XYZ file of C-alpha atoms in Angstrom:
627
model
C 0.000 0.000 0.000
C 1.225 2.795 -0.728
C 2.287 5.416 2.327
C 0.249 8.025 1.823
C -2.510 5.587 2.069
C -1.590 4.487 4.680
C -1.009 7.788 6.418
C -5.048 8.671 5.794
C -5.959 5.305 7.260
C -3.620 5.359 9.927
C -5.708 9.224 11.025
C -9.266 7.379 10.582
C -8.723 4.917 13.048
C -6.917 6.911 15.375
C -9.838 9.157 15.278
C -12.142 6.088 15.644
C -10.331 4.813 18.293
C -9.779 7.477 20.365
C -7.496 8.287 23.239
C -6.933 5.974 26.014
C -5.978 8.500 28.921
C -5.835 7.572 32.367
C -9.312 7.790 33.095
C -11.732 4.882 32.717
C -11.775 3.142 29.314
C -15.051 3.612 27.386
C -16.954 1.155 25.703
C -15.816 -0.524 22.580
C -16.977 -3.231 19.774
C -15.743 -6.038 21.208
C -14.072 -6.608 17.673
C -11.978 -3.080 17.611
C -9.096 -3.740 18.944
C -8.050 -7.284 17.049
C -9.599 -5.256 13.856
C -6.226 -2.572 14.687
C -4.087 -5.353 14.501
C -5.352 -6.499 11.587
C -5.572 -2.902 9.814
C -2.015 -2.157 10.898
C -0.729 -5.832 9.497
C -2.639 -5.188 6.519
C -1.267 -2.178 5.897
C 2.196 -2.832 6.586
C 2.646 -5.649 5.558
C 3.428 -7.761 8.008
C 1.561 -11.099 9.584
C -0.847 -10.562 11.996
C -0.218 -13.256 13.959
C 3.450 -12.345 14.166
C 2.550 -8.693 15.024
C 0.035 -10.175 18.105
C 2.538 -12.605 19.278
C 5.694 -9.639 19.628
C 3.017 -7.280 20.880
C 2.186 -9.701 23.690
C 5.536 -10.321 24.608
C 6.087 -6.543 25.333
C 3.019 -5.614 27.377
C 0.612 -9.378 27.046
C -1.654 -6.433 24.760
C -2.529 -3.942 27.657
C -2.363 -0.571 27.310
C -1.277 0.298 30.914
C -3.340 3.778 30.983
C -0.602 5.242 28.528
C 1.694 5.187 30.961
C 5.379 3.969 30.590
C 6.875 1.295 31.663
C 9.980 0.636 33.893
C 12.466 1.388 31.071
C 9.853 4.097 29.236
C 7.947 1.783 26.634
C 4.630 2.551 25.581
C 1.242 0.621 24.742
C 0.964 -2.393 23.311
C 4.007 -2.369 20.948
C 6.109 -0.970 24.021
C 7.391 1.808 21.629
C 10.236 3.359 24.106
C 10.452 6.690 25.108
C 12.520 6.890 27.992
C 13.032 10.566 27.802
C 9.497 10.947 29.028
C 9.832 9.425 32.443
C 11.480 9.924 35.526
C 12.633 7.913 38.332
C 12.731 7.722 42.630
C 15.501 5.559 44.279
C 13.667 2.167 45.797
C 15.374 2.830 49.176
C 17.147 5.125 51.702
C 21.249 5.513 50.700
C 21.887 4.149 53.983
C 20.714 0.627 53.439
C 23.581 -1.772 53.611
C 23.384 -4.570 50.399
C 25.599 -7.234 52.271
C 23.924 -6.813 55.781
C 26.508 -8.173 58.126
C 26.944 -6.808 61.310
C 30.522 -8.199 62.084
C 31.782 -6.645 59.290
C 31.749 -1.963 58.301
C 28.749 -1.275 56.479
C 28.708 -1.394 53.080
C 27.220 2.040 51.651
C 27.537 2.170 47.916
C 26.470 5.131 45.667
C 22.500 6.043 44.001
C 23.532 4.187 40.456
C 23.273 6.091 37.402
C 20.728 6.260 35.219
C 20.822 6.494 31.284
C 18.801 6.539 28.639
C 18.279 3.959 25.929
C 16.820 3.052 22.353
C 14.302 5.624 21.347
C 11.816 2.865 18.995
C 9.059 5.275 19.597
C 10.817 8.435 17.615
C 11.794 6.106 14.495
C 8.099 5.041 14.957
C 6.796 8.544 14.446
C 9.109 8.849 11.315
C 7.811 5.790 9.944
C 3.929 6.021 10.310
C 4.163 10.225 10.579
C 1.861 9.817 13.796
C 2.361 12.017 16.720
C 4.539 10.964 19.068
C 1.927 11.917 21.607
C -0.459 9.196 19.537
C 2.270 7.019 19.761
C 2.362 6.722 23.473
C -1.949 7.244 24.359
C -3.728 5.591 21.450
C -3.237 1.694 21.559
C -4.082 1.784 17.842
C -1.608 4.254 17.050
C 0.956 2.504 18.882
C 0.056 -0.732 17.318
C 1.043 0.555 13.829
C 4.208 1.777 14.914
C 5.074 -1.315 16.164
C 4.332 -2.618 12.807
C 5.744 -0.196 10.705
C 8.954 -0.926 13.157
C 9.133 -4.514 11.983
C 8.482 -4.321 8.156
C 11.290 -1.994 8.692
C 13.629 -4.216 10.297
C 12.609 -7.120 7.494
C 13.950 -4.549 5.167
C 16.598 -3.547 6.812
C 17.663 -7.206 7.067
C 17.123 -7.691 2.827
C 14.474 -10.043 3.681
C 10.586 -9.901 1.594
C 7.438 -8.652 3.339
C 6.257 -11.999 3.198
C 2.731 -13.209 4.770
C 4.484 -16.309 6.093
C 5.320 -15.916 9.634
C 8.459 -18.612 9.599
C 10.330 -15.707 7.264
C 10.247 -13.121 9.643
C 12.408 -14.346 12.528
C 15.187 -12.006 12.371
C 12.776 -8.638 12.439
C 11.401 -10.092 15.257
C 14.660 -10.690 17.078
C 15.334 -7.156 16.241
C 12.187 -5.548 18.086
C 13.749 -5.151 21.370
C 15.873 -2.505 19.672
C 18.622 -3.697 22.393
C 21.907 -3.775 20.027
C 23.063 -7.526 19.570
C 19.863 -9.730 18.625
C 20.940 -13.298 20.126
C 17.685 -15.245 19.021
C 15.662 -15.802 22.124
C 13.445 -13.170 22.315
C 11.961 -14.541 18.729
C 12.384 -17.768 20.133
C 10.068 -16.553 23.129
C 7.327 -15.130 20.346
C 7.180 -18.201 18.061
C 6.534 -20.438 21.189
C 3.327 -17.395 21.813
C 2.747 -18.147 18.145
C 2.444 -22.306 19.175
C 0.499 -21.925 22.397
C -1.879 -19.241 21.271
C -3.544 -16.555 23.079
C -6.673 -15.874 24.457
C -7.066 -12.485 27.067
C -8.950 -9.683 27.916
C -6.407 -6.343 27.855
C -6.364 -4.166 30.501
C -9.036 -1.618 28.772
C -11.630 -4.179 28.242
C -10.613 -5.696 24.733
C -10.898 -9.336 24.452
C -8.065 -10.799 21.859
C -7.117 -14.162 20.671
C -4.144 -15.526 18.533
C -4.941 -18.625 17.195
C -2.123 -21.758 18.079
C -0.203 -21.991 14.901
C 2.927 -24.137 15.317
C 5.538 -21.808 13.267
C 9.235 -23.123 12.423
C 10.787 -20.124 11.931
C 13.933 -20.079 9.516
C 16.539 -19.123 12.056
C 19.391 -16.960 11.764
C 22.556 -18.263 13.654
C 22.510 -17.521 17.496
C 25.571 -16.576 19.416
C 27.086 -19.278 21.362
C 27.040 -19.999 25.408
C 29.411 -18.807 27.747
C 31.330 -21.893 29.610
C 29.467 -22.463 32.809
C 26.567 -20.681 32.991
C 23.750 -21.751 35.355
C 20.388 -21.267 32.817
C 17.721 -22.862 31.404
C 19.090 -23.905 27.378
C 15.689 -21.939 26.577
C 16.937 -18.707 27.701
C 19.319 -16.321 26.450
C 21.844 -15.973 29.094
C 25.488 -15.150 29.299
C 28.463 -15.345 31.523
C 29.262 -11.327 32.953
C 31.548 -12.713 36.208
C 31.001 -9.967 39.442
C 34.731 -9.127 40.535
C 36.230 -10.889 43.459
C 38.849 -9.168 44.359
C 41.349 -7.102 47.054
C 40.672 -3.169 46.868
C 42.958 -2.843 49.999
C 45.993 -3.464 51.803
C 43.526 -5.292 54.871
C 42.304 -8.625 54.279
C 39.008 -7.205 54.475
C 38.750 -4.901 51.717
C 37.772 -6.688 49.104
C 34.661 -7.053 46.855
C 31.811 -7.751 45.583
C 30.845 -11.126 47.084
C 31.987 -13.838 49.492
C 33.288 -17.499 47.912
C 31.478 -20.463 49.551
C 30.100 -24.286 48.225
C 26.592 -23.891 48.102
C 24.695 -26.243 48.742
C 27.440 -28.423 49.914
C 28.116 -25.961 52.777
C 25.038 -24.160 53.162
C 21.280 -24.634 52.024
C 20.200 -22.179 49.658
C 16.054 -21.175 51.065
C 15.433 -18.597 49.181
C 15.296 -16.350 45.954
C 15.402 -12.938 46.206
C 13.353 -10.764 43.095
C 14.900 -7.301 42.505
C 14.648 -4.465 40.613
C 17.604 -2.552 39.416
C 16.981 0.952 39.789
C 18.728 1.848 36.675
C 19.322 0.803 33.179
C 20.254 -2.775 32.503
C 23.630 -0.986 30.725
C 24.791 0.404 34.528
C 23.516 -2.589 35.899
C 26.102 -4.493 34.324
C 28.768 -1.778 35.128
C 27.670 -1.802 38.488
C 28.059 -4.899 39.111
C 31.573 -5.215 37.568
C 32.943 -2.650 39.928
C 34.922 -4.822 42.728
C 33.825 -1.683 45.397
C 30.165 -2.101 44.520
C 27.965 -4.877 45.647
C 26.677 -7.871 43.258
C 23.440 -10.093 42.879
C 23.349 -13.418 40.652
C 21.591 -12.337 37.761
C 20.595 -8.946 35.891
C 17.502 -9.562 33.403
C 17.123 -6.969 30.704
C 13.410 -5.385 30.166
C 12.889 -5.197 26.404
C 13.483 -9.008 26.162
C 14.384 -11.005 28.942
C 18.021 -11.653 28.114
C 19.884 -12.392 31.149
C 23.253 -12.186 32.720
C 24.726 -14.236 35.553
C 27.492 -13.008 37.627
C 28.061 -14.996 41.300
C 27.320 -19.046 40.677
C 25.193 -20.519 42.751
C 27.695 -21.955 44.997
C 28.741 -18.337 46.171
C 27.281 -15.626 48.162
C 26.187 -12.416 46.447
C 25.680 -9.333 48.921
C 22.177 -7.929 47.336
C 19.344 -8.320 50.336
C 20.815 -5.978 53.395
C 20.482 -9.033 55.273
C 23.221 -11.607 55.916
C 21.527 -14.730 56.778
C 19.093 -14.530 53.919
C 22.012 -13.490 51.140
C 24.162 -16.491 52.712
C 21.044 -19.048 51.872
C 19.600 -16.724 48.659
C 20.272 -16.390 45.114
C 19.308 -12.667 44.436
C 18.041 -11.657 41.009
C 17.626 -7.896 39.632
C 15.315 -6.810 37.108
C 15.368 -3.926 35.270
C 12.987 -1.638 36.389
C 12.217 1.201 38.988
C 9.575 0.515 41.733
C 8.775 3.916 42.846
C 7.652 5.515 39.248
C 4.501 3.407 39.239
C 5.501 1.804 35.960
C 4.989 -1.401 34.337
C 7.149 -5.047 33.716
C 7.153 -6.465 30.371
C 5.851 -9.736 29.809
C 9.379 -10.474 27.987
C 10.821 -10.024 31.480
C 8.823 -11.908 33.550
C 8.706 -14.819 31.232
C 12.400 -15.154 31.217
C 12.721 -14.660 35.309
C 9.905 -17.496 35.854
C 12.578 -19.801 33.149
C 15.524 -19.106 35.500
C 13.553 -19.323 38.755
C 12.295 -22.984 37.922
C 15.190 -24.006 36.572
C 17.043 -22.594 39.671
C 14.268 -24.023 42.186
C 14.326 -27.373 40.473
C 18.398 -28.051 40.976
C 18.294 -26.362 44.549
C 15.498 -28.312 45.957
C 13.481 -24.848 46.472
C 9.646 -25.209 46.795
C 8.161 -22.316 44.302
C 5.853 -20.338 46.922
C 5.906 -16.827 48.805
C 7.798 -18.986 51.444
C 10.735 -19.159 49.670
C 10.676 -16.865 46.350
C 10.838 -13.788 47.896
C 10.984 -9.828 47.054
C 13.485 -7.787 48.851
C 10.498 -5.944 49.999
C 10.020 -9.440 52.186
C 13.365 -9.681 53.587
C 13.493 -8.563 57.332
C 16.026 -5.859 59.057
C 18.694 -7.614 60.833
C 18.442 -5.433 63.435
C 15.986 -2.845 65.291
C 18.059 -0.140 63.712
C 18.732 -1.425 60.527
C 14.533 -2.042 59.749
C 13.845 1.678 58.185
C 16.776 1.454 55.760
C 15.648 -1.807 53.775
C 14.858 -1.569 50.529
C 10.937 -2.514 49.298
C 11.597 -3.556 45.340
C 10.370 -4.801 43.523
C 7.411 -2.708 44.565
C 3.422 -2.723 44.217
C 3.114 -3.357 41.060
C 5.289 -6.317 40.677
C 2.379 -8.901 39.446
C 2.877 -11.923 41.942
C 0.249 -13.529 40.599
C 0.819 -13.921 36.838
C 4.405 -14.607 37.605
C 3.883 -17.604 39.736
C 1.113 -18.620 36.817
C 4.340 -18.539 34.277
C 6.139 -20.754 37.455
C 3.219 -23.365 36.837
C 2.980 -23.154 40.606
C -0.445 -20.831 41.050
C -0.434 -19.090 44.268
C -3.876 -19.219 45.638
C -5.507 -22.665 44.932
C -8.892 -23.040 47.323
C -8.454 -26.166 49.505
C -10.907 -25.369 52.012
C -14.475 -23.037 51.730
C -13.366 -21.186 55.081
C -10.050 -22.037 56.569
C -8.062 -20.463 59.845
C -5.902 -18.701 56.947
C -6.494 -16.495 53.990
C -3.763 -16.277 50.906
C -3.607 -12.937 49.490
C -5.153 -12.784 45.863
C -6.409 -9.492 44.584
C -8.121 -9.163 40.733
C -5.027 -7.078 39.280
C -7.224 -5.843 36.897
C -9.724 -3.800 39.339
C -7.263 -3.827 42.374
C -5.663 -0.137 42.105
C -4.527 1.322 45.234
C -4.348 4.952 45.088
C -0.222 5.509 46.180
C 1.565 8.265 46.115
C 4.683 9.544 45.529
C 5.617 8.507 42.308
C 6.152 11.414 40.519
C 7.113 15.113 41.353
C 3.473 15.752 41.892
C 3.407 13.457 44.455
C 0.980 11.200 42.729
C 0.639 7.267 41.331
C -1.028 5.981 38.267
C -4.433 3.950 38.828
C -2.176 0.989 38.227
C -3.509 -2.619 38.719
C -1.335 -3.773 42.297
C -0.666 -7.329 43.902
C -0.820 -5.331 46.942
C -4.532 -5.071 49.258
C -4.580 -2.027 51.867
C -4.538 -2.858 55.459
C -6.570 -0.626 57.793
C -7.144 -0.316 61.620
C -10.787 -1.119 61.228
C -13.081 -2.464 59.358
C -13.421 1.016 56.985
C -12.357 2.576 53.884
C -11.799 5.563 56.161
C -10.046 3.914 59.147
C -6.473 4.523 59.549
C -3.420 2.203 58.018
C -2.063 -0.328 60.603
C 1.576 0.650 62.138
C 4.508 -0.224 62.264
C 6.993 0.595 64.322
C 9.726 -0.287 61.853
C 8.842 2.383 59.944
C 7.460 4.940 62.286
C 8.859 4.677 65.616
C 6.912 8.001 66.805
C 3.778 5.263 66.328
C 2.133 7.303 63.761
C 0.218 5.015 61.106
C 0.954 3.350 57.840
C 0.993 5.970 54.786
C -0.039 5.308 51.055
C 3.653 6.492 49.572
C 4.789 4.014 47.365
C 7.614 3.306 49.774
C 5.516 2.881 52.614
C 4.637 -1.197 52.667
C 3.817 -1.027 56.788
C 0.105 -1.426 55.987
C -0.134 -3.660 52.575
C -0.458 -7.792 52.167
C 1.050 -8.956 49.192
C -0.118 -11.874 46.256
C 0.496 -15.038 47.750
C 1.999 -14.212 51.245
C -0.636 -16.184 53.778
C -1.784 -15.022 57.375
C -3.849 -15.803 60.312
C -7.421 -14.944 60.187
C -8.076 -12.927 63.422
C -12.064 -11.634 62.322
C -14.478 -11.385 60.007
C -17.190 -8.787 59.130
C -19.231 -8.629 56.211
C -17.068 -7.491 53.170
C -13.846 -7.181 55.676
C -11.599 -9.578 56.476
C -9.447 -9.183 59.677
C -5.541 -10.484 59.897
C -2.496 -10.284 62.312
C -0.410 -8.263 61.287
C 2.920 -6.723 62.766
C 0.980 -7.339 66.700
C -2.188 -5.740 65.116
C -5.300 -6.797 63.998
C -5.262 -5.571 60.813
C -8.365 -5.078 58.040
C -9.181 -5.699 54.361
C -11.687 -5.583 51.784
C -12.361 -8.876 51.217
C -16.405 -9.336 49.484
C -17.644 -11.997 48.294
C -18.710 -11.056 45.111
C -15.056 -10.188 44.877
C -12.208 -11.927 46.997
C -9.393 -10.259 47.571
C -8.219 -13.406 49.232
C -8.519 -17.495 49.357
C -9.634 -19.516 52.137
C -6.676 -21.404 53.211
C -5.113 -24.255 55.677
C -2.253 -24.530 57.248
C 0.281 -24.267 60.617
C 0.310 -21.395 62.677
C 2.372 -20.492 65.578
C 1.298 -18.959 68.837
C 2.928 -18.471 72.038
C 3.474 -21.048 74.575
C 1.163 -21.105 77.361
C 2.253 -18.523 80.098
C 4.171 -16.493 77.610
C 2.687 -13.001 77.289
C 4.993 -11.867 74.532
C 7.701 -13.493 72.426
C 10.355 -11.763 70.594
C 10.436 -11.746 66.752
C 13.826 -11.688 64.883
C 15.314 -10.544 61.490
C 17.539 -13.264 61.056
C 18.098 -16.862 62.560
C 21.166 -17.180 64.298
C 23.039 -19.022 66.998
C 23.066 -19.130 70.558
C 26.641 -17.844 71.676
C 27.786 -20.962 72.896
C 27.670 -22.461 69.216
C 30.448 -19.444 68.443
C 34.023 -21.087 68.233
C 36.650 -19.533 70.328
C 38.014 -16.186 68.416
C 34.843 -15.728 66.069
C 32.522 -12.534 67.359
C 29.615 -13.603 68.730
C 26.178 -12.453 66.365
C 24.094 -11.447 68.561
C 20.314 -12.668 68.451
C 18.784 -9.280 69.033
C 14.950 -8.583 68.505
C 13.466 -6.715 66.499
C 11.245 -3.256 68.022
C 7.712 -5.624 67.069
C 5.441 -7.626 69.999
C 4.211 -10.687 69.381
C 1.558 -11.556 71.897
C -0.341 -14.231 73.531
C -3.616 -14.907 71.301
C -2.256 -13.510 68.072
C -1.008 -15.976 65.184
C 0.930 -16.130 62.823
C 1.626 -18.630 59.997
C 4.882 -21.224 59.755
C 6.722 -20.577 56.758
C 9.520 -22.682 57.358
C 11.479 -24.895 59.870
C 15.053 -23.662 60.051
C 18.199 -24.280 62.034
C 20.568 -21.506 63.499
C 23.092 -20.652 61.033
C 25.751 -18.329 60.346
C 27.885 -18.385 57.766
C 30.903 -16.274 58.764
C 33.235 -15.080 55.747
C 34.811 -11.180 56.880
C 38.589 -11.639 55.145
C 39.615 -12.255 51.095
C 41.545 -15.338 51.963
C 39.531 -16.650 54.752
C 42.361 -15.718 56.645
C 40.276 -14.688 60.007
C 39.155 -17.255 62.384
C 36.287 -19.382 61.779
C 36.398 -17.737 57.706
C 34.402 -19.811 55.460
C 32.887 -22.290 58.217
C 28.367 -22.424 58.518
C 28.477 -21.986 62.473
C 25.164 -23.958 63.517
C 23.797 -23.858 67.179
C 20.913 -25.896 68.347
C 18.764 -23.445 68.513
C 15.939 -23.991 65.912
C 13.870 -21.394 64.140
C 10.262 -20.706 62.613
C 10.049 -18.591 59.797
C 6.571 -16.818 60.294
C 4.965 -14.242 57.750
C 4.306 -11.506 60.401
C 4.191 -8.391 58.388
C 4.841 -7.515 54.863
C 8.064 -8.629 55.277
C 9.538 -12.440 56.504
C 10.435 -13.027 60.217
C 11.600 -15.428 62.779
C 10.255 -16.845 66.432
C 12.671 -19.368 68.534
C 11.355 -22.815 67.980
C 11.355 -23.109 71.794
C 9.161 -20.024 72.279
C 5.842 -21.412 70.435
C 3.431 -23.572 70.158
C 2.713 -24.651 66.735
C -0.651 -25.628 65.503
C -3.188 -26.123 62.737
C -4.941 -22.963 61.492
């Protein structure tokens, strides 16, 4: 067709479409928005079903509101725009990554941020559609994602042929993230085999029909030696630095060596976000003064990077015992700016976290895949100053769907425990604090509200972690004193009419929870409560020894807890049965006594879910029981 054809088509169905803003989306032929797939195929010559299966690896066809998402990509097509959007640190500067008391604390600098491919400006070129259009209108932003690939086949010398198998190496392209390896069109031909049927976010319903595609493949760059990921995913081998930086046999960096699982379980992975691009990411964590984390997964499409094996530990949660028994994983992203994850993304972390699950003997629930948001202070001091990525918006739900492991499966019609499972798609939160106007988008959250009573207008819970004056919970983004998350499970402690009551942080905490729609799941399971005679137990951030375990010449850790009351009545449930370990590595060469050794004491630990975030009661101290 020729373009200025296509230019007058391209304005009539913008016009008939409309803008999607951030208000509510208005009512629609339930045809429309497959018919601006098909238009924009049509007209550019490119498959449809190649066209729906890319566009559902960027965004899974939602239109987010117009808004971006964490690395500035818009719509459907996730054309990027990164100049558009700004970003707010996850976390106080004075968190400390590695999270060990015996050794200084480990401050290390805001990272960067930069900007990266601008797809949505060559899309305005293309299709001569305001760039405006480009990011609001889902149908504008669906041609430019296909005048973006016919553009690509071009580019590559290849026809504008209507067979989908032909256009592998436009597709590979999309991402507009340099190098094209292969996997991200890997990832939309097996879309193209499963098919698609979904709803978008603005009330569309979409299918792609299962059409088994073998696409003629360009060559893919090899493996790296070594690297510990799925064959499926594109992954390479970027090796943190381990390293002196000083004349002391403690200055080193970025990690500690151990033999994992040989020497220590690992319990737990730990989802991050990165806070910056994926490019500084990967400088970041090449910098021997930094800090590191396992992997770094790029947004656009879901190619990974590994830098600590498994076997060693990273210093990424601001808590020693978890990073000692974690593998920590950042995504590229920004939880404060109230953006988005691409389905690319999330698809490629739930490869890695099976596949890592699977050869570490990790079960795949809340339990034990974790955000940092979950990971508890060490320390009464140290609770303020953790970080909460990956945020809100992280969808806990659809990511444990992609795990094959769904989160909130009804065993019982009303059990002593409720798993958290709010409709992403109606669940929006109002937060704040996003952007410089101190606002959040209506964004679909994993997160429900938690209030003092059984009322919209009640106050938030506390806590104390947070806001030692005892002032309540807020709605900023970074405040997660008062929110439940997708899949975490607690104790019922009361139940009124569309509210369902919790405990929560020593509180009896509130949600909307109606029947006509759940925000939760009946559940069953263990729950701890005091002993008899007890009035209060302490609560602790991490689960270590008594100091009798502690070998002459090693520091004794001590088991200090946290500023939260646990009292006689309330309950809380059992996440895990854990010994007392501490794995003490302070010196480059292990030089210091009792370097590289798990010290184990016979104290045991339960790991409860007592707030947002993961905690731990002596063994000794509790009573444990079915909810």
């Amino acid at each position: 067709m020729r373009a200025a054809t296509r230019t007058a088509t391209a304005a009539v169905i913008v016009l008939l479409a409309g803008t999607v803003g951030p208000g509510p989306a208005m009512a629609a032929p339930a045809d429309s928005r497959q018919l601006a797939y098909r238009t924009a195929a049509g007209d550019f010559d490119v498959p449809e079903s190649v066209l729906l299966a890319v566009s559902y690896l960027q965004s899974r066809w939602d239109t987010n509101a117009g808004t971006p998402s964490t690395v500035g990509g818009y719509g459907p097509m996730h054309l990027t725009d990164v100049q558009s959007t700004t970003a707010r640190p996850d976390g106080p500067a004075a968190a400390d990554p590695r999270g060990d008391a015996a050794r200084p604390a480990l401050v290390p600098a805001p990272a960067p941020r930069t900007t990266a491919t601008q797809s949505l400006d060559r899309a305005a070129a293309l299709t001569g559609l305001d760039p405006q259009a480009l990011r609001t209108d889902p149908t504008a932003n669906i041609r430019g994602g296909a005048a973006l690939l016919a553009r690509y086949q071009r580019e590559l010398g290849a026809p504008l042929s209507t067979d989908p198998a032909d256009w592998y190496g436009a597709v590979a392209r999309y991402p507009g993230v340099g190098e094209a390896d292969g996997a991200f069109a890997d990832e939309v031909y097996a879309v193209l085999a499963e098919g698609v049927t979904r709803t978008t976010d603005d009330g569309h319903p979409l299918r792609l029909a299962a059409t088994r595609v073998e696409p003629h493949r360009s060559p893919t760059r090899p493996r790296s030696d070594g690297v510990e990921c799925p064959v499926t995913l594109s992954c390479e081998w970027i090796p943190a630095p381990y390293q002196q930086t000083g004349p002391a046999p403690n200055n080193y960096g970025n990690h500690d060596l151990s033999d994992r699982p040989a020497r220590q379980k690992i319990e737990y992975i730990v989802i991050h976000d990165t806070e910056t691009s994926y490019d500084d990411t990967i400088r970041l964590v090449q910098d021997p003064t930094y800090v590191s984390w396992n992997y770094t997964i790029r947004s656009a499409d879901g190619h990974t990077a590994q830098h600590v094996k498994a076997k060693d530990a990273a210093w990424h949660a601001g808590n020693w015992y978890v990073n000692a028994k974690a593998i920590g994983i950042e995504h590229e992203g920004y939880a404060a700016q109230g953006t988005w994850f691409t389905e690319a993304m999330y698809r490629s972390s739930a490869k890695l976290v099976r596949y890592l699950a699977l050869r570490n003997g990790i079960p795949l629930d809340r339990t034990h895949i974790i955000g940092h948001d979950n990971v508890p202070g060490t320390l009464p001091t140290t609770v303020r100053g953790m970080h909460w990525d990956p945020g809100p918006y992280w969808d806990w739900n659809h990511y444990f769907d992609l795990l094959h492991a769904p989160l909130a499966v009804p065993v019982v019609p009303r059990g002593g425990t409720v798993v958290i499972d709010p409709d992403l798609r109606t669940n929006k939160p109002r937060f704040t604090g996003c952007d410089t106007d101190g606002t959040c988008p209506a964004r679909g959250s994993s997160a429900v509200v938690l209030h003092s009573a059984p009322s919209d207008t009640a106050p938030l819970v506390k806590d104390l972690g947070l806001h030692p004056d005892g002032t309540p919970s807020t709605m900023d983004i970074s405040d997660h004193g008062a929110r439940a998350s997708a899949g975490q499970r607690f104790a019922v402690a009361d139940r009124r009419g569309d509210w369902t009551a919790i405990w929560y942080l020593g509180q009896v905490a509130w949600f909307r929870n109606p029947r006509s729609a759940p925000t939760a799941t009946p559940s069953f399971g263990l729950v701890v409560t005091p002993k008899p005679g007890r009035a209060t137990v302490p609560v602790y951030g991490r689960a270590y020894p008594e100091q009798a375990a502690y070998p002459e010449g090693v520091p004794y850790q001590a088991v200090t807890p946290l500023q939260y009351t646990f009292s006689a009545g309330e309950r809380y449930t059992v996440g895990n049965l854990l010994p007392s370990e501490y794995y003490r590595a302070t010196t480059f060469a292990g030089t210091s006594p009792g370097d590289w050794t798990v010290i184990r004491g016979a104290t045991r630990y339960v790991q409860i879910q007592f707030g947002h975030r993961i905690m731990f009661v002596n063994r000794d101290d509790v009573l444990i029981l079915p909810s």
